[in-house]
JSON list of C-alpha atoms in Angstrom, two decimals:
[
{"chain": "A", "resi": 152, "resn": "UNK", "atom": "CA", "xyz": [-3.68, 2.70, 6.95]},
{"chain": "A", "resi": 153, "resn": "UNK", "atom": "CA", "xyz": [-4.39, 1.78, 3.37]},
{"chain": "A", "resi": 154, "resn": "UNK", "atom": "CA", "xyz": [-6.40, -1.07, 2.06]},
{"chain": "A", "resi": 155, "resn": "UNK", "atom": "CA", "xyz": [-5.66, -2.91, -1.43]},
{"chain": "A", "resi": 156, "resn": "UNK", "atom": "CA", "xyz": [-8.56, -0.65, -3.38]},
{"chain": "A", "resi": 157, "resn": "UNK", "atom": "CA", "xyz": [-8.98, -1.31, -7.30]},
{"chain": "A", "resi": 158, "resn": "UNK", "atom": "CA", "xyz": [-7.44, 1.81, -7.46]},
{"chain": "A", "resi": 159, "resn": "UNK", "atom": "CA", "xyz": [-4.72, 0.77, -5.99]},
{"chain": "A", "resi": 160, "resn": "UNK", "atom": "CA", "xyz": [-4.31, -2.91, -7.96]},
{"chain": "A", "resi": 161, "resn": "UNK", "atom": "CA", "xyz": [-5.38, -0.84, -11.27]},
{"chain": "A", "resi": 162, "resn": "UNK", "atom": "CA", "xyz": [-2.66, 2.03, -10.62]},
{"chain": "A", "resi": 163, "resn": "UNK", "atom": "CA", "xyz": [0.09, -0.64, -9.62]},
{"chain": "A", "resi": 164, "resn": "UNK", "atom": "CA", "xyz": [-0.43, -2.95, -12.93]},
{"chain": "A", "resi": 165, "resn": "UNK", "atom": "CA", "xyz": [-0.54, 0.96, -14.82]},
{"chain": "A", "resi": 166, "resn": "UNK", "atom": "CA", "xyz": [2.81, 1.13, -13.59]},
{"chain": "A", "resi": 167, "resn": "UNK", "atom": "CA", "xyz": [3.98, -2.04, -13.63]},
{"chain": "A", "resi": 168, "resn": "UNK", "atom": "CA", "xyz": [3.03, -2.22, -17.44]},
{"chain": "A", "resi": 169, "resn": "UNK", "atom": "CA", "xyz": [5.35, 1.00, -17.74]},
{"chain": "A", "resi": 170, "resn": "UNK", "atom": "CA", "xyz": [8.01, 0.30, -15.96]},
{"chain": "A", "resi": 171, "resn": "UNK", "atom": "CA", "xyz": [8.08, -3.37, -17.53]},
{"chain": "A", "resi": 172, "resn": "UNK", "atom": "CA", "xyz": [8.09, -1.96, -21.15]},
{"chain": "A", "resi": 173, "resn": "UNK", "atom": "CA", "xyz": [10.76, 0.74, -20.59]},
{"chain": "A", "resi": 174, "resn": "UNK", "atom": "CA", "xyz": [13.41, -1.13, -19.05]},
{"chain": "A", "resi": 175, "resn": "UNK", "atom": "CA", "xyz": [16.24, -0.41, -20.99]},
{"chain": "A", "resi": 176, "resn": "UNK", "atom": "CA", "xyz": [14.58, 2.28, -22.98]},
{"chain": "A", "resi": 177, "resn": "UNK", "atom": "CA", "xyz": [16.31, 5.26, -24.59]},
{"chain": "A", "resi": 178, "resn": "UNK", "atom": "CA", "xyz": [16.24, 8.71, -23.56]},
{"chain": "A", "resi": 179, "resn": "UNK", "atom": "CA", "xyz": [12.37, 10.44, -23.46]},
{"chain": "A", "resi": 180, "resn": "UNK", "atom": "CA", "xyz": [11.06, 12.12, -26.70]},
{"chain": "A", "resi": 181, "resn": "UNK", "atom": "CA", "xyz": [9.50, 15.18, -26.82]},
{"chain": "A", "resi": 182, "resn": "UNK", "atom": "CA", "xyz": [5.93, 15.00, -26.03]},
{"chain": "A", "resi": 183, "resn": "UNK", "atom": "CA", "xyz": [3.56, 16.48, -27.75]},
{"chain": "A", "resi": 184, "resn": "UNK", "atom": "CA", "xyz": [0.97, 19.08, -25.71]},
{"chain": "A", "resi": 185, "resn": "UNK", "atom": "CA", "xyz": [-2.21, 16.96, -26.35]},
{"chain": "A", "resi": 186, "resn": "UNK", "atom": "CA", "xyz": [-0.17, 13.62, -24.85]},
{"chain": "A", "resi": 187, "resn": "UNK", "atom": "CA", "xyz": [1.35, 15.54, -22.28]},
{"chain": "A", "resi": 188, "resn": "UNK", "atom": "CA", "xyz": [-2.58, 16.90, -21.19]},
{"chain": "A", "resi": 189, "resn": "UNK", "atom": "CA", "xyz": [-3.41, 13.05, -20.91]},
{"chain": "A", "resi": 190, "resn": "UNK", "atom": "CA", "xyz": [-0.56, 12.03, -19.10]},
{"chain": "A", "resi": 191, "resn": "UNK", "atom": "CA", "xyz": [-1.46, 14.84, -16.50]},
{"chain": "A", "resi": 192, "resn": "UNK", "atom": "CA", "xyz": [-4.79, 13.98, -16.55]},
{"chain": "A", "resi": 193, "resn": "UNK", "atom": "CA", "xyz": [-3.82, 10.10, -15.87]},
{"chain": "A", "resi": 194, "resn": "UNK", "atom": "CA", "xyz": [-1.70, 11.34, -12.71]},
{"chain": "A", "resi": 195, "resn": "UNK", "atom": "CA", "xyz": [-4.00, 13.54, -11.24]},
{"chain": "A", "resi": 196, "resn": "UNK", "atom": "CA", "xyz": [-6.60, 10.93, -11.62]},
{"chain": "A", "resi": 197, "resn": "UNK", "atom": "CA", "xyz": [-3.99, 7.69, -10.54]},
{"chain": "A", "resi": 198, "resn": "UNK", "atom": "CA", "xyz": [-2.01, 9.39, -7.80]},
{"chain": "A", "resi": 199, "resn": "UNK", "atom": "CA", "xyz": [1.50, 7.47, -8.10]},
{"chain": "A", "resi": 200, "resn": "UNK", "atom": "CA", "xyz": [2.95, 9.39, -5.82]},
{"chain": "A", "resi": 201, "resn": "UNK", "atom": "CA", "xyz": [0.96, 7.37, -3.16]},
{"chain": "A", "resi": 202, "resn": "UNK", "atom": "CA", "xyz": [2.51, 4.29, -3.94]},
{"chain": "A", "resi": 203, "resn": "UNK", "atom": "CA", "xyz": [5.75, 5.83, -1.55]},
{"chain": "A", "resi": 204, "resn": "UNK", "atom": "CA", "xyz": [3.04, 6.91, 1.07]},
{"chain": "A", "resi": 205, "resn": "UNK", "atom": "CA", "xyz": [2.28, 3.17, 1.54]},
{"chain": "A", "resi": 206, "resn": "UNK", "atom": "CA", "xyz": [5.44, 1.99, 1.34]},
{"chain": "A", "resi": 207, "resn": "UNK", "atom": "CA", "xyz": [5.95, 4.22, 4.58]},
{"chain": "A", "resi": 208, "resn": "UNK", "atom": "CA", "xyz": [2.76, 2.97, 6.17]},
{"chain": "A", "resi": 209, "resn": "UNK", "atom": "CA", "xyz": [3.49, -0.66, 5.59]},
{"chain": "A", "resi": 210, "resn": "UNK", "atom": "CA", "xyz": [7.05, 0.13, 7.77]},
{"chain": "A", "resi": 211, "resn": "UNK", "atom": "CA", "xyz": [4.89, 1.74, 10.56]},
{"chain": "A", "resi": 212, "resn": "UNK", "atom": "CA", "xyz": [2.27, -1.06, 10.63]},
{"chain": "A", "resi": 213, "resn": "UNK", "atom": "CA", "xyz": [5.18, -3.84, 10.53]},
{"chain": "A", "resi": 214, "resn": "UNK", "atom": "CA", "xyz": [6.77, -1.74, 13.24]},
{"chain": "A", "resi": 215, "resn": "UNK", "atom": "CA", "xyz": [3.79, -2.26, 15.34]},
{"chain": "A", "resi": 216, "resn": "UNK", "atom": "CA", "xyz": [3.29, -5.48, 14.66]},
{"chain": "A", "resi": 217, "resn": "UNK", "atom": "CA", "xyz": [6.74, -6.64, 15.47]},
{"chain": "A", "resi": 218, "resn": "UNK", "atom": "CA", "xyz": [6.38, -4.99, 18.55]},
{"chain": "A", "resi": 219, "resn": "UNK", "atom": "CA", "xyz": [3.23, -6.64, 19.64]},
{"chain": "A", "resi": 220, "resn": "UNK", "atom": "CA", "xyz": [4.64, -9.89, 19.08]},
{"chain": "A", "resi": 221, "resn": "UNK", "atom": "CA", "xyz": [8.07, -8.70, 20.77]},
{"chain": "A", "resi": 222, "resn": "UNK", "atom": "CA", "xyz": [5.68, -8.30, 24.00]},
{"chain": "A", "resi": 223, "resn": "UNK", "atom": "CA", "xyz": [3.15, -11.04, 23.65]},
{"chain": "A", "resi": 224, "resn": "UNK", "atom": "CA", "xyz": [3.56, -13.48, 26.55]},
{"chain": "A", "resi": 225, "resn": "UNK", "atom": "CA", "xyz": [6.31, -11.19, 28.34]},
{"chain": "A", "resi": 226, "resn": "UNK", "atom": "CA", "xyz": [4.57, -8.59, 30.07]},
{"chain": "A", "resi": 227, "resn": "UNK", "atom": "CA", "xyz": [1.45, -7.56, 31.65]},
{"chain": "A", "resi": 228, "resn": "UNK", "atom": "CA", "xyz": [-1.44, -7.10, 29.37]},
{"chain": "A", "resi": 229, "resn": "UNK", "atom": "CA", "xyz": [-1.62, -3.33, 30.96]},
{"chain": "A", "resi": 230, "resn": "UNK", "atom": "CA", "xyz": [1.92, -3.02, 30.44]},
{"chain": "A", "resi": 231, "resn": "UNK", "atom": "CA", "xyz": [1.57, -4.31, 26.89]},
{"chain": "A", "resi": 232, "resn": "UNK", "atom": "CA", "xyz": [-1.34, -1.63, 26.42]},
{"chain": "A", "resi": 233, "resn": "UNK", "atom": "CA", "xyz": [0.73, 1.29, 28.01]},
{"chain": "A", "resi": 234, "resn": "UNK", "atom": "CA", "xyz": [3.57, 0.53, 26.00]},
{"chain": "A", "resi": 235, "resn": "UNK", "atom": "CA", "xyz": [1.98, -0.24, 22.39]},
{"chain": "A", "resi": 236, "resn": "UNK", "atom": "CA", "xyz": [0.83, 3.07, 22.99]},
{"chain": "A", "resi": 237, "resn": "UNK", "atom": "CA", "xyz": [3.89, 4.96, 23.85]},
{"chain": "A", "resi": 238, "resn": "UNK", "atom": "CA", "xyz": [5.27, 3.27, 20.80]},
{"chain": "A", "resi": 239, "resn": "UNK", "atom": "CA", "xyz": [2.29, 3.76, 18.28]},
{"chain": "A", "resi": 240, "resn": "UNK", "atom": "CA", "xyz": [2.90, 7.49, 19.66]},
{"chain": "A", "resi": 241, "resn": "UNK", "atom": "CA", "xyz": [6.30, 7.02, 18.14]},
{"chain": "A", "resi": 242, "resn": "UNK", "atom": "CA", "xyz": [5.19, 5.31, 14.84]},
{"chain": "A", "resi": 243, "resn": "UNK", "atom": "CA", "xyz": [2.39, 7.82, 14.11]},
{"chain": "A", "resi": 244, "resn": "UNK", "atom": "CA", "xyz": [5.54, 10.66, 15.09]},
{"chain": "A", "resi": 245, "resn": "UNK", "atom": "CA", "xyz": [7.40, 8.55, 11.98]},
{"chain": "A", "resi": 246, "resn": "UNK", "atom": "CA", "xyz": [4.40, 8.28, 9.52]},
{"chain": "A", "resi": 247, "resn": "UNK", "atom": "CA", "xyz": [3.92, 12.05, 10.42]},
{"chain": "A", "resi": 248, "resn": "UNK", "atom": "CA", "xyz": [7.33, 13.28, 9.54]},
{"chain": "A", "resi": 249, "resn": "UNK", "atom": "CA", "xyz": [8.48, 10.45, 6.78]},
{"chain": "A", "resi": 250, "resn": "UNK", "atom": "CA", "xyz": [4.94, 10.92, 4.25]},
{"chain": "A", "resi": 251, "resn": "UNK", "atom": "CA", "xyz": [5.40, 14.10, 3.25]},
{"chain": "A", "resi": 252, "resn": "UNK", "atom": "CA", "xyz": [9.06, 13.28, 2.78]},
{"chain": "A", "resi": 253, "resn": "UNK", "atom": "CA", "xyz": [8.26, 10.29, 0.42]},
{"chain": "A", "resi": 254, "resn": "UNK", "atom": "CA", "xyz": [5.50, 12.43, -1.34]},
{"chain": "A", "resi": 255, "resn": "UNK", "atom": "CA", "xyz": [7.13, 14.89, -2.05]},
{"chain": "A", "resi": 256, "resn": "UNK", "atom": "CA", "xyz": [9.85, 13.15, -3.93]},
{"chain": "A", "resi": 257, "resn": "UNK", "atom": "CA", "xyz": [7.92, 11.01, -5.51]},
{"chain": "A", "resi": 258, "resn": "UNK", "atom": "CA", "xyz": [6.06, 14.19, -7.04]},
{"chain": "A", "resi": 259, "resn": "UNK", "atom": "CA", "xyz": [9.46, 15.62, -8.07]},
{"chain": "A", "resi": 260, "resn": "UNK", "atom": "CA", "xyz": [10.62, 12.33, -9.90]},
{"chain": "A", "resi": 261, "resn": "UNK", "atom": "CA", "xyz": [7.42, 11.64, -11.85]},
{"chain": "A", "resi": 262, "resn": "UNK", "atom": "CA", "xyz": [7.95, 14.01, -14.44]},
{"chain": "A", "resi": 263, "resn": "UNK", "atom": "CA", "xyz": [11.80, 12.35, -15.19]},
{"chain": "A", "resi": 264, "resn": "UNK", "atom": "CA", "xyz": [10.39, 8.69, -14.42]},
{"chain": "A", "resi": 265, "resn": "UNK", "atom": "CA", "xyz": [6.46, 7.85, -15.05]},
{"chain": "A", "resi": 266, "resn": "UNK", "atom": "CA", "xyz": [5.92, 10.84, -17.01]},
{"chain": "A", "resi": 267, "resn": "UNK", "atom": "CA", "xyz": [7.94, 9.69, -20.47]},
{"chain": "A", "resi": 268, "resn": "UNK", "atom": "CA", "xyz": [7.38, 6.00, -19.84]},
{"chain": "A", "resi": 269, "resn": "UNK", "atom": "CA", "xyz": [3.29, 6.38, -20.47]},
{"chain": "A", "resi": 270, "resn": "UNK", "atom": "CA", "xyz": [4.39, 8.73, -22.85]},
{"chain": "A", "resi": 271, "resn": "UNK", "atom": "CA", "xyz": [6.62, 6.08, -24.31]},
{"chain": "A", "resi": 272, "resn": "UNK", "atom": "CA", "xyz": [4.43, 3.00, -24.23]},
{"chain": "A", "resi": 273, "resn": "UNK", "atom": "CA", "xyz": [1.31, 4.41, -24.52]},
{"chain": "A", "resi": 274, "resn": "UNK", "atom": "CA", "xyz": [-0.38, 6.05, -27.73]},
{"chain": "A", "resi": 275, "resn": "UNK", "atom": "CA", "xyz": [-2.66, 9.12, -27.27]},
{"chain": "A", "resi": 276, "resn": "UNK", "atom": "CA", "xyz": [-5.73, 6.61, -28.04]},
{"chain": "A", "resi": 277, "resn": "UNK", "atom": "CA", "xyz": [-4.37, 4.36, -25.34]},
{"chain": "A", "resi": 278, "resn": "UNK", "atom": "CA", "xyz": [-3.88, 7.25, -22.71]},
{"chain": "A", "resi": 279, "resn": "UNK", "atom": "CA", "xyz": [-7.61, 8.73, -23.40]},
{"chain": "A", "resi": 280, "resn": "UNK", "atom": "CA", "xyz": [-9.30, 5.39, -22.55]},
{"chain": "A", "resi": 281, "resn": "UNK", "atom": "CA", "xyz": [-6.80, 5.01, -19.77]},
{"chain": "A", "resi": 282, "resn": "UNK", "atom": "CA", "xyz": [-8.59, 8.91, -18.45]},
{"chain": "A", "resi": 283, "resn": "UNK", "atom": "CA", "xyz": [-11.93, 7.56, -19.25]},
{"chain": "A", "resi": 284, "resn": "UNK", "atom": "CA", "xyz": [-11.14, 4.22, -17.53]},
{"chain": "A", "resi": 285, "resn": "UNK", "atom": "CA", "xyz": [-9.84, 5.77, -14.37]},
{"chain": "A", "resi": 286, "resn": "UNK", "atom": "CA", "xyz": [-12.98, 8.31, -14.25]},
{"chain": "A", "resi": 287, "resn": "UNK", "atom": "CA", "xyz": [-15.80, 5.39, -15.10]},
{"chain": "A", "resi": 288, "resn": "UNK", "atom": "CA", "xyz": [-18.89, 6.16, -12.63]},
{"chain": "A", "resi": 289, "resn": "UNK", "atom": "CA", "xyz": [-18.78, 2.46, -12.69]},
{"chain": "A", "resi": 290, "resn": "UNK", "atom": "CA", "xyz": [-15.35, 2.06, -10.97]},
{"chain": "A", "resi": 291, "resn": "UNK", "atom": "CA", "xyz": [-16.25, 4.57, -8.21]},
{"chain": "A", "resi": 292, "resn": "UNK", "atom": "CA", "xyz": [-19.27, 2.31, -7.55]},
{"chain": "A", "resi": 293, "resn": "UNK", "atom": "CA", "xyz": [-17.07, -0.71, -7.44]},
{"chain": "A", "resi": 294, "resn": "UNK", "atom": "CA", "xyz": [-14.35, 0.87, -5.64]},
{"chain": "A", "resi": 295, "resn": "UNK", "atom": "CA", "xyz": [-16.88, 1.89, -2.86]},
{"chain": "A", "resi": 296, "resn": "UNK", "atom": "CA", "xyz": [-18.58, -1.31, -3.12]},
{"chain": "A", "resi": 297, "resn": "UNK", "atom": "CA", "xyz": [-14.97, -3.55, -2.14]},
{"chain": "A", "resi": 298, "resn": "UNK", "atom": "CA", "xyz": [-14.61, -2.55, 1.15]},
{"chain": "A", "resi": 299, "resn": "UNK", "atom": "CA", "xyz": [-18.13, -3.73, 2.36]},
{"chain": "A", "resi": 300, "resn": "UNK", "atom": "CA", "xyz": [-17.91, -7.29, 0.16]},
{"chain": "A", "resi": 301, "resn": "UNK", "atom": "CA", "xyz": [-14.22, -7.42, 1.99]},
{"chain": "A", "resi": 302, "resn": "UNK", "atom": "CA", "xyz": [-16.28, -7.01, 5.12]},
{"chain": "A", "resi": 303, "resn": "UNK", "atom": "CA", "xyz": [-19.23, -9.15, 4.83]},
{"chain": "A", "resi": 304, "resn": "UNK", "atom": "CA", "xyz": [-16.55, -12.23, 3.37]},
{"chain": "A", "resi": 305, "resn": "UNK", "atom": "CA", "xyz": [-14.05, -12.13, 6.34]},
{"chain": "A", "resi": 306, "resn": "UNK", "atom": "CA", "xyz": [-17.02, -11.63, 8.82]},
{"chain": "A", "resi": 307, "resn": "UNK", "atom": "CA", "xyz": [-18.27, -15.27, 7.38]},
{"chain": "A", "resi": 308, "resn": "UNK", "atom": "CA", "xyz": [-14.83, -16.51, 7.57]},
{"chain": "A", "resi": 309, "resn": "UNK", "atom": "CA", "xyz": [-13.80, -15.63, 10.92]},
{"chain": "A", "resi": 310, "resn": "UNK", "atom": "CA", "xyz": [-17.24, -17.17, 11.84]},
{"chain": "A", "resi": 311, "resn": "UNK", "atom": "CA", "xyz": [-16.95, -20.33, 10.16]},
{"chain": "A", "resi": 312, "resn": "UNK", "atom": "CA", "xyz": [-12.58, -20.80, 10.99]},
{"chain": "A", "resi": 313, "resn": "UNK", "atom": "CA", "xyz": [-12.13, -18.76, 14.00]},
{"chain": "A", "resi": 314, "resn": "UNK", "atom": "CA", "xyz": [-11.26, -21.30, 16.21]},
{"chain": "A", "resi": 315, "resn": "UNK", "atom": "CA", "xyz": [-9.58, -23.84, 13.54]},
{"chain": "A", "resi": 316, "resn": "UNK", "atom": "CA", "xyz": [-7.66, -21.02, 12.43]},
{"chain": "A", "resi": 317, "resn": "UNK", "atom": "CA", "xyz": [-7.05, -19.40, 16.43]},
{"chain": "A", "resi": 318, "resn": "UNK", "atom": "CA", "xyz": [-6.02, -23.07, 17.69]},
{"chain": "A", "resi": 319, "resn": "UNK", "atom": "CA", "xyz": [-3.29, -23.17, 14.92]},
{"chain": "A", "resi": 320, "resn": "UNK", "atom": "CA", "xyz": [-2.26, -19.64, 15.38]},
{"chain": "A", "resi": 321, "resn": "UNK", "atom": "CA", "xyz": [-1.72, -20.84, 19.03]},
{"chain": "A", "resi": 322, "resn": "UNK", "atom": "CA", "xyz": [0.13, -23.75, 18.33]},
{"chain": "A", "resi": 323, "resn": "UNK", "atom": "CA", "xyz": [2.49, -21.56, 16.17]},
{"chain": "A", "resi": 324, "resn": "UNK", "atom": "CA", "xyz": [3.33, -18.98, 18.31]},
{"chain": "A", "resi": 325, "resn": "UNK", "atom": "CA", "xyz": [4.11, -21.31, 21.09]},
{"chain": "A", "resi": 326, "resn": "UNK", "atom": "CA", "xyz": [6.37, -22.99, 18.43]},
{"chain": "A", "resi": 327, "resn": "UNK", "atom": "CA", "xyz": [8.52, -19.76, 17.44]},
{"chain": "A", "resi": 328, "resn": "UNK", "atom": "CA", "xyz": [8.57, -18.45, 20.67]},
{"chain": "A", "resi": 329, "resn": "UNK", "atom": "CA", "xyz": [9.88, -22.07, 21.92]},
{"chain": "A", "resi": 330, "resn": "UNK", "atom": "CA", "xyz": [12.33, -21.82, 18.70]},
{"chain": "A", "resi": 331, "resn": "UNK", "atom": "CA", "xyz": [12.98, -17.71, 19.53]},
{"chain": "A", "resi": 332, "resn": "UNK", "atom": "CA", "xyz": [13.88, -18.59, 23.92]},
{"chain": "A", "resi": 333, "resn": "UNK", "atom": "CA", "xyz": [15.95, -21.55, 23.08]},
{"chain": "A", "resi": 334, "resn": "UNK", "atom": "CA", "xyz": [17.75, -19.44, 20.05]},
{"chain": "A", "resi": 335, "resn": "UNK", "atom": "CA", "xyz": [17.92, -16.22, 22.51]},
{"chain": "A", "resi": 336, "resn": "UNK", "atom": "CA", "xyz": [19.53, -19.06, 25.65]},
{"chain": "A", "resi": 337, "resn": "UNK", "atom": "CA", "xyz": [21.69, -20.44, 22.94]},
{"chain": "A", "resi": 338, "resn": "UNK", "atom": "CA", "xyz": [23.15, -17.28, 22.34]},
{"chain": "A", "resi": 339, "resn": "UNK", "atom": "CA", "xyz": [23.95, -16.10, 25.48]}
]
């Protein structure tokens, strides 16, 4: 699945920028061919039509979360096991079938959504140092350096909290479950 990348955080403030400043906006103007170059620069660089792709990923991962909490405690761990499986099976059949779905009409809607709103709020000045932002040697580097200072931080963490943090995480999941079986009797 995805992790939060500075691609990621830089394309979503990109488009939250845009999509803050057009609200309301008028029909698109003509672009111009130089702009329009940019623009299509900008996306092939960016990738918007990812943000969908994770919005379908984050469904399958919450799907198999919910289901390992729906077993946790119930069952067998083997049982658990054999049937996160079957269901993962399931989730990966969704993820599968639903991305290229969600990518595909994302692609078709940028050119009547994101397309005249960087054209809009954006100058051609603005949209070239956007392109030379996005294609910075440095950013690569940083973007390839996140993942490992991700790593080495929650490594300490987990060292240093694990079992402050695992004790409460304990003491909470007895609690809902308590709160879920008497809800679940109550109902009945």
């Amino acid at each position: 699945m995805f992790s939060l990348s500075s691609r990621a955080v830089l394309g979503s403030l990109i488009f939250a920028s845009v999509v803050c400043s057009s609200i309301g906006s008028a029909q698109a103007q003509p672009v111009s061919a130089e702009k329009q170059k940019l623009i299509d620069k900008i996306l092939t660089l960016w990738h918007p039509e990812e943000v969908p792709v994770m919005m379908v990923q984050r469904r399958a991962t919450e799907a198999m979360s919910q289901s390992r909490i729906a077993l946790q405690g119930k069952v067998t761990a083997e049982k658990r096991d054999a049937t996160l499986r079957d269901i993962a099976t399931d989730v990966q059949k969704y993820v599968d079938e639903v991305t290229p779905i969600a990518r595909d009409s994302a692609r078709r809607q940028l050119p009547s959504t994101v397309v005249p709103m960087l054209a809009q709020n954006f100058s051609d000045d603005e949209l070239k140092q956007i392109v030379v932002l996005l294609e910075s040697p440095l950013k690569k580097k940083f973007e390839q350096f996140i993942p490992q200072a991700e790593k080495s931080l929650g490594t300490k963490v987990a060292e240093e909290t694990h079992v402050a943090i695992e004790d409460k995480g304990k003491t909470m999941t007895q609690s809902v479950g308590l709160k879920l079986r008497a809800a679940v009797m109550v109902g009945q």
